[in-house]
PDB file of C-alpha atoms in Angstrom:
ATOM      1  CA  MET A  30      99.296  56.133 101.737  1.00 51.00           C
ATOM      2  CA  LYS A  31      95.765  55.294 100.562  1.00 51.00           C
ATOM      3  CA  SER A  32      94.911  58.991 100.228  1.00 54.00           C
ATOM      4  CA  TYR A  33      97.991  59.563  98.069  1.00 50.00           C
ATOM      5  CA  ILE A  34      97.091  56.658  95.768  1.00 52.00           C
ATOM      6  CA  LYS A  35      93.615  58.162  95.367  1.00 53.00           C
ATOM      7  CA  HIS A  36      95.299  61.455  94.489  1.00 54.00           C
ATOM      8  CA  LEU A  37      97.305  59.728  91.757  1.00 56.00           C
ATOM      9  CA  LEU A  38      94.223  58.017  90.374  1.00 54.00           C
ATOM     10  CA  LEU A  39      92.433  61.350  90.141  1.00 57.00           C
ATOM     11  CA  VAL A  40      95.354  62.828  88.211  1.00 59.00           C
ATOM     12  CA  SER A  41      95.318  59.793  85.901  1.00 56.00           C
ATOM     13  CA  LEU A  42      91.615  60.304  85.327  1.00 53.00           C
ATOM     14  CA  ILE A  43      92.142  63.929  84.361  1.00 53.00           C
ATOM     15  CA  VAL A  44      94.935  63.024  81.955  1.00 55.00           C
ATOM     16  CA  LEU A  45      93.674  59.819  80.365  1.00 47.00           C
ATOM     17  CA  ALA A  46      89.882  59.754  80.628  1.00 46.00           C
ATOM     18  CA  VAL A  47      88.142  59.494  77.258  1.00 40.00           C
ATOM     19  CA  PRO A  48      85.598  62.287  76.744  1.00 38.00           C
ATOM     20  CA  VAL A  49      82.333  60.527  75.867  1.00 37.00           C
ATOM     21  CA  ARG A  50      78.715  61.386  76.200  1.00 38.00           C
ATOM     22  CA  SER A  51      77.411  59.210  78.991  1.00 37.00           C
ATOM     23  CA  GLU A  52      74.289  58.646  80.982  1.00 35.00           C
ATOM     24  CA  VAL A  53      73.908  61.207  83.742  1.00 35.00           C
ATOM     25  CA  PHE A  54      73.386  59.585  87.123  1.00 31.00           C
ATOM     26  CA  SER A  55      71.937  60.884  90.358  1.00 35.00           C
ATOM     27  CA  LEU A  56      74.358  63.709  91.183  1.00 37.00           C
ATOM     28  CA  TRP A  57      74.593  65.643  87.936  1.00 39.00           C
ATOM     29  CA  PRO A  58      71.584  66.970  85.980  1.00 41.00           C
ATOM     30  CA  ASN A  59      71.547  66.633  82.187  1.00 41.00           C
ATOM     31  CA  SER A  60      74.495  68.660  80.919  1.00 40.00           C
ATOM     32  CA  GLY A  61      73.412  68.756  77.290  1.00 38.00           C
ATOM     33  CA  LYS A  62      76.134  69.688  74.825  1.00 39.00           C
ATOM     34  CA  GLY A  63      79.058  70.854  76.173  1.00 39.00           C
ATOM     35  CA  GLY A  64      84.382  77.245  73.629  1.00 45.00           C
ATOM     36  CA  SER A  65      87.337  77.957  75.393  1.00 43.00           C
ATOM     37  CA  GLY A  66      87.815  80.688  77.970  1.00 48.00           C
ATOM     38  CA  ASN A  67      89.309  80.876  81.418  1.00 58.00           C
ATOM     39  CA  ALA A  68      87.867  77.559  82.486  1.00 56.00           C
ATOM     40  CA  GLU A  69      90.154  77.222  85.478  1.00 58.00           C
ATOM     41  CA  THR A  70      88.749  80.295  87.217  1.00 62.00           C
ATOM     42  CA  ALA A  71      85.279  80.540  85.636  1.00 66.00           C
ATOM     43  CA  LEU A  72      83.647  78.739  88.543  1.00 73.00           C
ATOM     44  CA  ASN A  73      85.438  80.953  91.072  1.00 74.00           C
ATOM     45  CA  PRO A  74      87.089  78.121  92.993  1.00 80.00           C
ATOM     46  CA  LYS A  75      88.934  78.803  96.230  1.00 83.00           C
ATOM     47  CA  ASN A  76      92.411  77.535  95.433  1.00 83.00           C
ATOM     48  CA  ILE A  77      93.736  75.239  98.147  1.00 84.00           C
ATOM     49  CA  TRP A  78      96.662  73.526  96.441  1.00 83.00           C
ATOM     50  CA  SER A  79      98.858  73.768  93.343  1.00 87.00           C
ATOM     51  CA  GLU A  80     101.780  71.616  92.402  1.00 88.00           C
ATOM     52  CA  PRO A  81     103.929  70.874  89.347  1.00 92.00           C
ATOM     53  CA  VAL A  82     103.489  67.466  87.735  1.00 91.00           C
ATOM     54  CA  THR A  83     105.693  66.009  85.005  1.00 94.00           C
ATOM     55  CA  ILE A  84     103.929  63.462  82.796  1.00 92.00           C
ATOM     56  CA  ASN A  85     105.968  61.633  80.156  1.00 94.00           C
ATOM     57  CA  ASP A  86     108.571  64.436  80.179  1.00 96.00           C
ATOM     58  CA  VAL A  87     105.905  67.157  79.795  1.00 95.00           C
ATOM     59  CA  LYS A  88     105.831  69.697  82.639  1.00 95.00           C
ATOM     60  CA  LEU A  89     102.293  70.541  83.776  1.00 93.00           C
ATOM     61  CA  GLU A  90     100.569  71.974  86.824  1.00 92.00           C
ATOM     62  CA  LEU A  91      97.750  70.523  88.880  1.00 88.00           C
ATOM     63  CA  ASN A  92      95.442  72.952  90.668  1.00 89.00           C
ATOM     64  CA  ILE A  93      92.927  71.964  93.331  1.00 88.00           C
ATOM     65  CA  GLY A  94      90.148  74.245  94.527  1.00 89.00           C
ATOM     66  CA  LEU A  95      86.781  74.288  96.294  1.00 90.00           C
ATOM     67  CA  ILE A  96      83.586  75.529  94.618  1.00 88.00           C
ATOM     68  CA  ASP A  97      80.774  76.659  96.911  1.00 87.00           C
ATOM     69  CA  MET A  98      77.901  75.789  94.577  1.00 83.00           C
ATOM     70  CA  ASN A  99      75.371  72.963  94.281  1.00 78.00           C
ATOM     71  CA  ALA A 100      75.617  70.481  91.408  1.00 75.00           C
ATOM     72  CA  GLU A 101      72.616  71.734  89.449  1.00 76.00           C
ATOM     73  CA  ASP A 102      73.745  75.376  89.435  1.00 80.00           C
ATOM     74  CA  LEU A 103      77.282  74.273  88.657  1.00 82.00           C
ATOM     75  CA  VAL A 104      76.268  72.332  85.557  1.00 80.00           C
ATOM     76  CA  THR A 105      73.982  75.152  84.386  1.00 82.00           C
ATOM     77  CA  MET A 106      76.892  77.585  84.569  1.00 84.00           C
ATOM     78  CA  LEU A 107      79.285  75.216  82.819  1.00 84.00           C
ATOM     79  CA  VAL A 108      76.964  74.638  79.869  1.00 82.00           C
ATOM     80  CA  LYS A 109      76.334  78.373  79.548  1.00 84.00           C
ATOM     81  CA  LEU A 110      80.026  79.288  79.675  1.00 84.00           C
ATOM     82  CA  PHE A 111      81.383  76.382  77.623  1.00 84.00           C
ATOM     83  CA  PRO A 112      78.671  75.105  75.236  1.00 83.00           C
ATOM     84  CA  ASN A 113      81.180  73.157  73.116  1.00 85.00           C
ATOM     85  CA  ALA A 114      82.871  71.297  75.964  1.00 86.00           C
ATOM     86  CA  LYS A 115      82.703  67.531  76.320  1.00 85.00           C
ATOM     87  CA  TYR A 116      81.393  65.885  79.459  1.00 83.00           C
ATOM     88  CA  ALA A 117      81.697  62.483  81.103  1.00 81.00           C
ATOM     89  CA  THR A 118      79.880  61.796  84.362  1.00 77.00           C
ATOM     90  CA  ASN A 119      79.265  59.189  87.022  1.00 74.00           C
ATOM     91  CA  SER A 120      77.451  59.208  90.349  1.00 73.00           C
ATOM     92  CA  ASN A 121      79.671  61.723  92.128  1.00 77.00           C
ATOM     93  CA  SER A 122      82.051  63.274  89.602  1.00 80.00           C
ATOM     94  CA  MET A 123      82.152  65.038  86.258  1.00 83.00           C
ATOM     95  CA  LEU A 124      85.021  65.377  83.810  1.00 85.00           C
ATOM     96  CA  VAL A 125      84.852  68.504  81.631  1.00 87.00           C
ATOM     97  CA  ILE A 126      87.171  68.780  78.633  1.00 87.00           C
ATOM     98  CA  ILE A 127      87.498  72.170  76.950  1.00 88.00           C
ATOM     99  CA  LYS A 128      89.475  72.542  73.740  1.00 88.00           C
ATOM    100  CA  GLN A 129      91.892  75.491  73.699  1.00 88.00           C
ATOM    101  CA  GLU A 130      92.897  77.547  70.657  1.00 88.00           C
ATOM    102  CA  ASP A 131      96.422  76.080  70.597  1.00 89.00           C
ATOM    103  CA  GLY A 132      95.080  72.515  70.467  1.00 89.00           C
ATOM    104  CA  SER A 133      95.656  71.757  74.135  1.00 92.00           C
ATOM    105  CA  GLU A 134      92.816  70.808  76.459  1.00 89.00           C
ATOM    106  CA  LYS A 135      91.742  72.266  79.764  1.00 89.00           C
ATOM    107  CA  ARG A 136      90.459  69.412  81.904  1.00 88.00           C
ATOM    108  CA  LEU A 137      88.351  69.908  84.994  1.00 87.00           C
ATOM    109  CA  LEU A 138      87.471  67.022  87.298  1.00 86.00           C
ATOM    110  CA  LEU A 139      84.636  68.026  89.629  1.00 86.00           C
ATOM    111  CA  VAL A 140      84.047  65.757  92.612  1.00 84.00           C
ATOM    112  CA  SER A 141      81.107  66.022  95.000  1.00 81.00           C
ATOM    113  CA  LEU A 142      81.485  64.750  98.556  1.00 78.00           C
ATOM    114  CA  GLY A 143      77.791  65.107  99.325  1.00 77.00           C
ATOM    115  CA  GLU A 144      75.082  67.682  99.909  1.00 76.00           C
ATOM    116  CA  ASN A 145      75.924  70.966 101.647  1.00 77.00           C
ATOM    117  CA  THR A 146      79.638  70.485 100.984  1.00 82.00           C
ATOM    118  CA  PRO A 147      81.825  72.323  98.438  1.00 85.00           C
ATOM    119  CA  VAL A 148      82.622  70.621  95.142  1.00 86.00           C
ATOM    120  CA  ILE A 149      86.327  69.830  94.686  1.00 86.00           C
ATOM    121  CA  GLN A 150      87.802  71.009  91.378  1.00 87.00           C
ATOM    122  CA  PHE A 151      90.948  69.384  89.994  1.00 87.00           C
ATOM    123  CA  SER A 152      92.194  71.255  86.930  1.00 88.00           C
ATOM    124  CA  MET A 153      95.031  70.769  84.485  1.00 89.00           C
ATOM    125  CA  THR A 154      95.923  71.851  80.957  1.00 91.00           C
ATOM    126  CA  VAL A 155      97.248  68.916  78.934  1.00 90.00           C
ATOM    127  CA  PRO A 156      98.793  68.861  75.455  1.00 92.00           C
ATOM    128  CA  ALA A 157      96.823  67.626  72.456  1.00 86.00           C
ATOM    129  CA  LYS A 158      99.155  64.615  72.419  1.00 88.00           C
ATOM    130  CA  PHE A 159     101.806  63.362  74.799  1.00 89.00           C
ATOM    131  CA  PRO A 160     105.173  62.334  73.318  1.00 89.00           C
ATOM    132  CA  GLU A 161     105.415  58.715  72.230  1.00 85.00           C
ATOM    133  CA  ASN A 162     109.082  58.573  73.220  1.00 91.00           C
ATOM    134  CA  PHE A 163     110.022  59.648  76.731  1.00 95.00           C
ATOM    135  CA  SER A 164     112.615  58.877  79.371  1.00 95.00           C
ATOM    136  CA  TRP A 165     111.369  56.299  81.870  1.00 96.00           C
ATOM    137  CA  PRO A 166     112.654  57.212  85.372  1.00 96.00           C
ATOM    138  CA  SER A 167     115.504  54.958  86.436  1.00 94.00           C
ATOM    139  CA  CYS A 168     114.044  54.670  89.952  1.00 95.00           C
ATOM    140  CA  LEU A 169     110.980  52.806  88.614  1.00 96.00           C
ATOM    141  CA  PRO A 170     111.718  49.105  88.003  1.00 95.00           C
ATOM    142  CA  LEU A 171     110.395  47.354  84.880  1.00 93.00           C
ATOM    143  CA  PRO A 172     110.189  43.670  83.938  1.00 92.00           C
ATOM    144  CA  VAL A 173     112.368  42.795  80.950  1.00 89.00           C
ATOM    145  CA  ASP A 174     109.374  42.127  78.683  1.00 85.00           C
ATOM    146  CA  SER A 175     107.488  45.377  79.200  1.00 93.00           C
ATOM    147  CA  THR A 176     106.590  48.665  77.495  1.00 94.00           C
ATOM    148  CA  PRO A 177     106.348  51.946  79.446  1.00 95.00           C
ATOM    149  CA  VAL A 178     102.954  53.639  79.078  1.00 93.00           C
ATOM    150  CA  LYS A 179     103.046  56.639  81.376  1.00 91.00           C
ATOM    151  CA  TYR A 180     104.922  58.064  84.321  1.00 92.00           C
ATOM    152  CA  MET A 181     104.142  60.982  86.621  1.00 91.00           C
ATOM    153  CA  TYR A 182     106.618  62.861  88.788  1.00 92.00           C
ATOM    154  CA  PHE A 183     105.527  65.090  91.679  1.00 90.00           C
ATOM    155  CA  SER A 184     108.570  67.238  92.411  1.00 90.00           C
ATOM    156  CA  LYS A 185     107.243  68.715  95.665  1.00 86.00           C
ATOM    157  CA  ARG A 186     107.149  65.232  97.164  1.00 85.00           C
ATOM    158  CA  ASN A 187     109.843  63.594  95.034  1.00 90.00           C
ATOM    159  CA  ALA A 188     107.243  60.942  94.234  1.00 90.00           C
ATOM    160  CA  TYR A 189     107.078  58.834  91.072  1.00 92.00           C
ATOM    161  CA  TYR A 190     104.238  56.812  89.590  1.00 92.00           C
ATOM    162  CA  GLY A 191     104.558  54.646  86.472  1.00 93.00           C
ATOM    163  CA  GLU A 192     102.367  52.377  84.372  1.00 93.00           C
ATOM    164  CA  PHE A 193     103.539  49.758  81.899  1.00 95.00           C
ATOM    165  CA  LYS A 194     102.316  46.940  79.678  1.00 94.00           C
ATOM    166  CA  THR A 195     103.902  43.518  79.917  1.00 92.00           C
ATOM    167  CA  GLY A 196     103.490  40.043  78.508  1.00 90.00           C
ATOM    168  CA  VAL A 197     104.988  38.358  81.547  1.00 87.00           C
ATOM    169  CA  ASN A 198     102.895  36.433  84.059  1.00 88.00           C
ATOM    170  CA  PRO A 199     102.030  38.757  86.990  1.00 89.00           C
ATOM    171  CA  SER A 200     103.617  36.579  89.673  1.00 88.00           C
ATOM    172  CA  LEU A 201     106.768  36.080  87.599  1.00 89.00           C
ATOM    173  CA  GLY A 202     106.950  39.779  86.824  1.00 91.00           C
ATOM    174  CA  LEU A 203     106.679  40.619  90.495  1.00 91.00           C
ATOM    175  CA  GLU A 204     109.324  38.028  91.348  1.00 91.00           C
ATOM    176  CA  GLU A 205     111.664  39.568  88.760  1.00 93.00           C
ATOM    177  CA  ILE A 206     111.163  43.084  90.122  1.00 94.00           C
ATOM    178  CA  ALA A 207     111.555  41.869  93.701  1.00 93.00           C
ATOM    179  CA  GLY A 208     114.924  40.371  92.780  1.00 92.00           C
ATOM    180  CA  LYS A 209     116.117  43.658  91.284  1.00 94.00           C
ATOM    181  CA  LEU A 210     114.908  45.679  94.259  1.00 95.00           C
ATOM    182  CA  ASN A 211     116.524  43.325  96.727  1.00 93.00           C
ATOM    183  CA  HIS A 212     119.936  44.078  95.208  1.00 92.00           C
ATOM    184  CA  GLU A 213     119.199  47.815  95.589  1.00 94.00           C
ATOM    185  CA  GLY A 214     118.476  47.568  99.312  1.00 93.00           C
ATOM    186  CA  TRP A 215     114.684  47.186  99.204  1.00 95.00           C
ATOM    187  CA  THR A 216     112.886  44.663 101.417  1.00 93.00           C
ATOM    188  CA  ALA A 217     109.417  43.227 100.883  1.00 91.00           C
ATOM    189  CA  THR A 218     107.100  43.961 103.796  1.00 87.00           C
ATOM    190  CA  VAL A 219     105.326  40.612 103.428  1.00 76.00           C
ATOM    191  CA  LYS A 220     107.350  37.443 103.006  1.00 64.00           C
ATOM    192  CA  ARG A 221     105.764  35.196 100.372  1.00 58.00           C
ATOM    193  CA  ASN A 222     106.671  31.920  98.760  1.00 54.00           C
ATOM    194  CA  GLY A 223     108.435  32.371  95.422  1.00 52.00           C
ATOM    195  CA  GLY A 224     106.343  31.242  92.441  1.00 50.00           C
ATOM    196  CA  ASP A 225     103.024  31.912  94.188  1.00 55.00           C
ATOM    197  CA  ARG A 226     100.684  32.436  91.224  1.00 56.00           C
ATOM    198  CA  ASP A 227      98.314  34.563  93.294  1.00 66.00           C
ATOM    199  CA  ASN A 228     101.078  36.969  94.243  1.00 74.00           C
ATOM    200  CA  THR A 229     100.546  40.031  92.014  1.00 85.00           C
ATOM    201  CA  GLY A 230     101.461  42.927  94.307  1.00 90.00           C
ATOM    202  CA  GLU A 231     103.888  43.894  97.045  1.00 92.00           C
ATOM    203  CA  ILE A 232     105.007  46.822  99.194  1.00 92.00           C
ATOM    204  CA  PHE A 233     108.754  47.350  99.564  1.00 95.00           C
ATOM    205  CA  MET A 234     110.664  49.449 102.091  1.00 95.00           C
ATOM    206  CA  LYS A 235     114.141  50.949 102.041  1.00 94.00           C
ATOM    207  CA  THR A 236     116.001  52.497 104.971  1.00 93.00           C
ATOM    208  CA  LYS A 237     118.721  54.531 103.203  1.00 88.00           C
ATOM    209  CA  PRO A 238     117.078  56.772 102.304  1.00 89.00           C
ATOM    210  CA  MET A 239     113.810  55.861 104.034  1.00 93.00           C
ATOM    211  CA  SER A 240     111.411  55.138 101.167  1.00 93.00           C
ATOM    212  CA  VAL A 241     108.397  53.075 100.190  1.00 92.00           C
ATOM    213  CA  MET A 242     107.548  51.431  96.860  1.00 94.00           C
ATOM    214  CA  LEU A 243     104.330  49.776  95.715  1.00 92.00           C
ATOM    215  CA  VAL A 244     104.334  47.327  92.798  1.00 94.00           C
ATOM    216  CA  ASN A 245     101.240  45.711  91.352  1.00 91.00           C
ATOM    217  CA  PHE A 246     100.267  43.671  88.285  1.00 92.00           C
ATOM    218  CA  ASP A 247      96.863  42.771  86.875  1.00 88.00           C
ATOM    219  CA  LYS A 248      95.756  39.874  84.712  1.00 84.00           C
ATOM    220  CA  ASN A 249      95.268  42.113  81.667  1.00 87.00           C
ATOM    221  CA  GLY A 250      98.972  42.681  81.112  1.00 90.00           C
ATOM    222  CA  SER A 251      99.273  45.977  82.967  1.00 92.00           C
ATOM    223  CA  GLY A 252     101.380  46.930  85.943  1.00 93.00           C
ATOM    224  CA  PHE A 253     102.129  49.973  88.031  1.00 91.00           C
ATOM    225  CA  VAL A 254     104.830  51.096  90.415  1.00 93.00           C
ATOM    226  CA  PHE A 255     104.786  53.983  92.850  1.00 91.00           C
ATOM    227  CA  THR A 256     107.570  55.239  95.093  1.00 92.00           C
ATOM    228  CA  ARG A 257     108.230  58.175  97.393  1.00 90.00           C
ATOM    229  CA  PRO A 258     110.468  59.016 100.339  1.00 90.00           C
ATOM    230  CA  LEU A 259     109.153  58.722 103.879  1.00 85.00           C
ATOM    231  CA  LYS A 260     109.913  61.792 105.956  1.00 74.00           C
TER     232      LYS A 260
END
């Protein structure tokens, strides 16, 4: 379960990360300025996984590959091939955003797991702008006072992930969702006292069909819900 949540966070980073010039830390050498081109295959990654992803009603594809190249050579090649790209980096990853002729963006997230190991490339082409109005999946519960921000659907796994903004207190929002889920056959895995102000997240299980759902709120007015079948 933890590995799948990390997978979702990586996809979110590819889709939502803001392309800014940032300080380059230990892993990545100075990338300078960052054209279009076949960015997805330019680094000759060994493709290990591809899957369709629907984000706010837009059908996309996520590709994952391995690049057998060290970080310094990788950045040198990127800057040479795509001098107008935008880069954002931290200690072990780099986001590369390459504008396409039709206005869309090719986004590459390069993650290093350490020396003498291949770099993992996550790649996706996203539209210049996602639709403001979209159909929130009925399987994802929402508090009454909330606004959907984004959802992702992974059809190969029948998994859904959603984010929303809400003005409700986190513990009250969770209590409201728990009440709805209880009527739909879901059971909280940890029994808590109702009204517990520190209660901002819960894992729910359902037997027919066997499924899991994670719900979490933060103190900044955001919440997320994730659900998938257990097979």
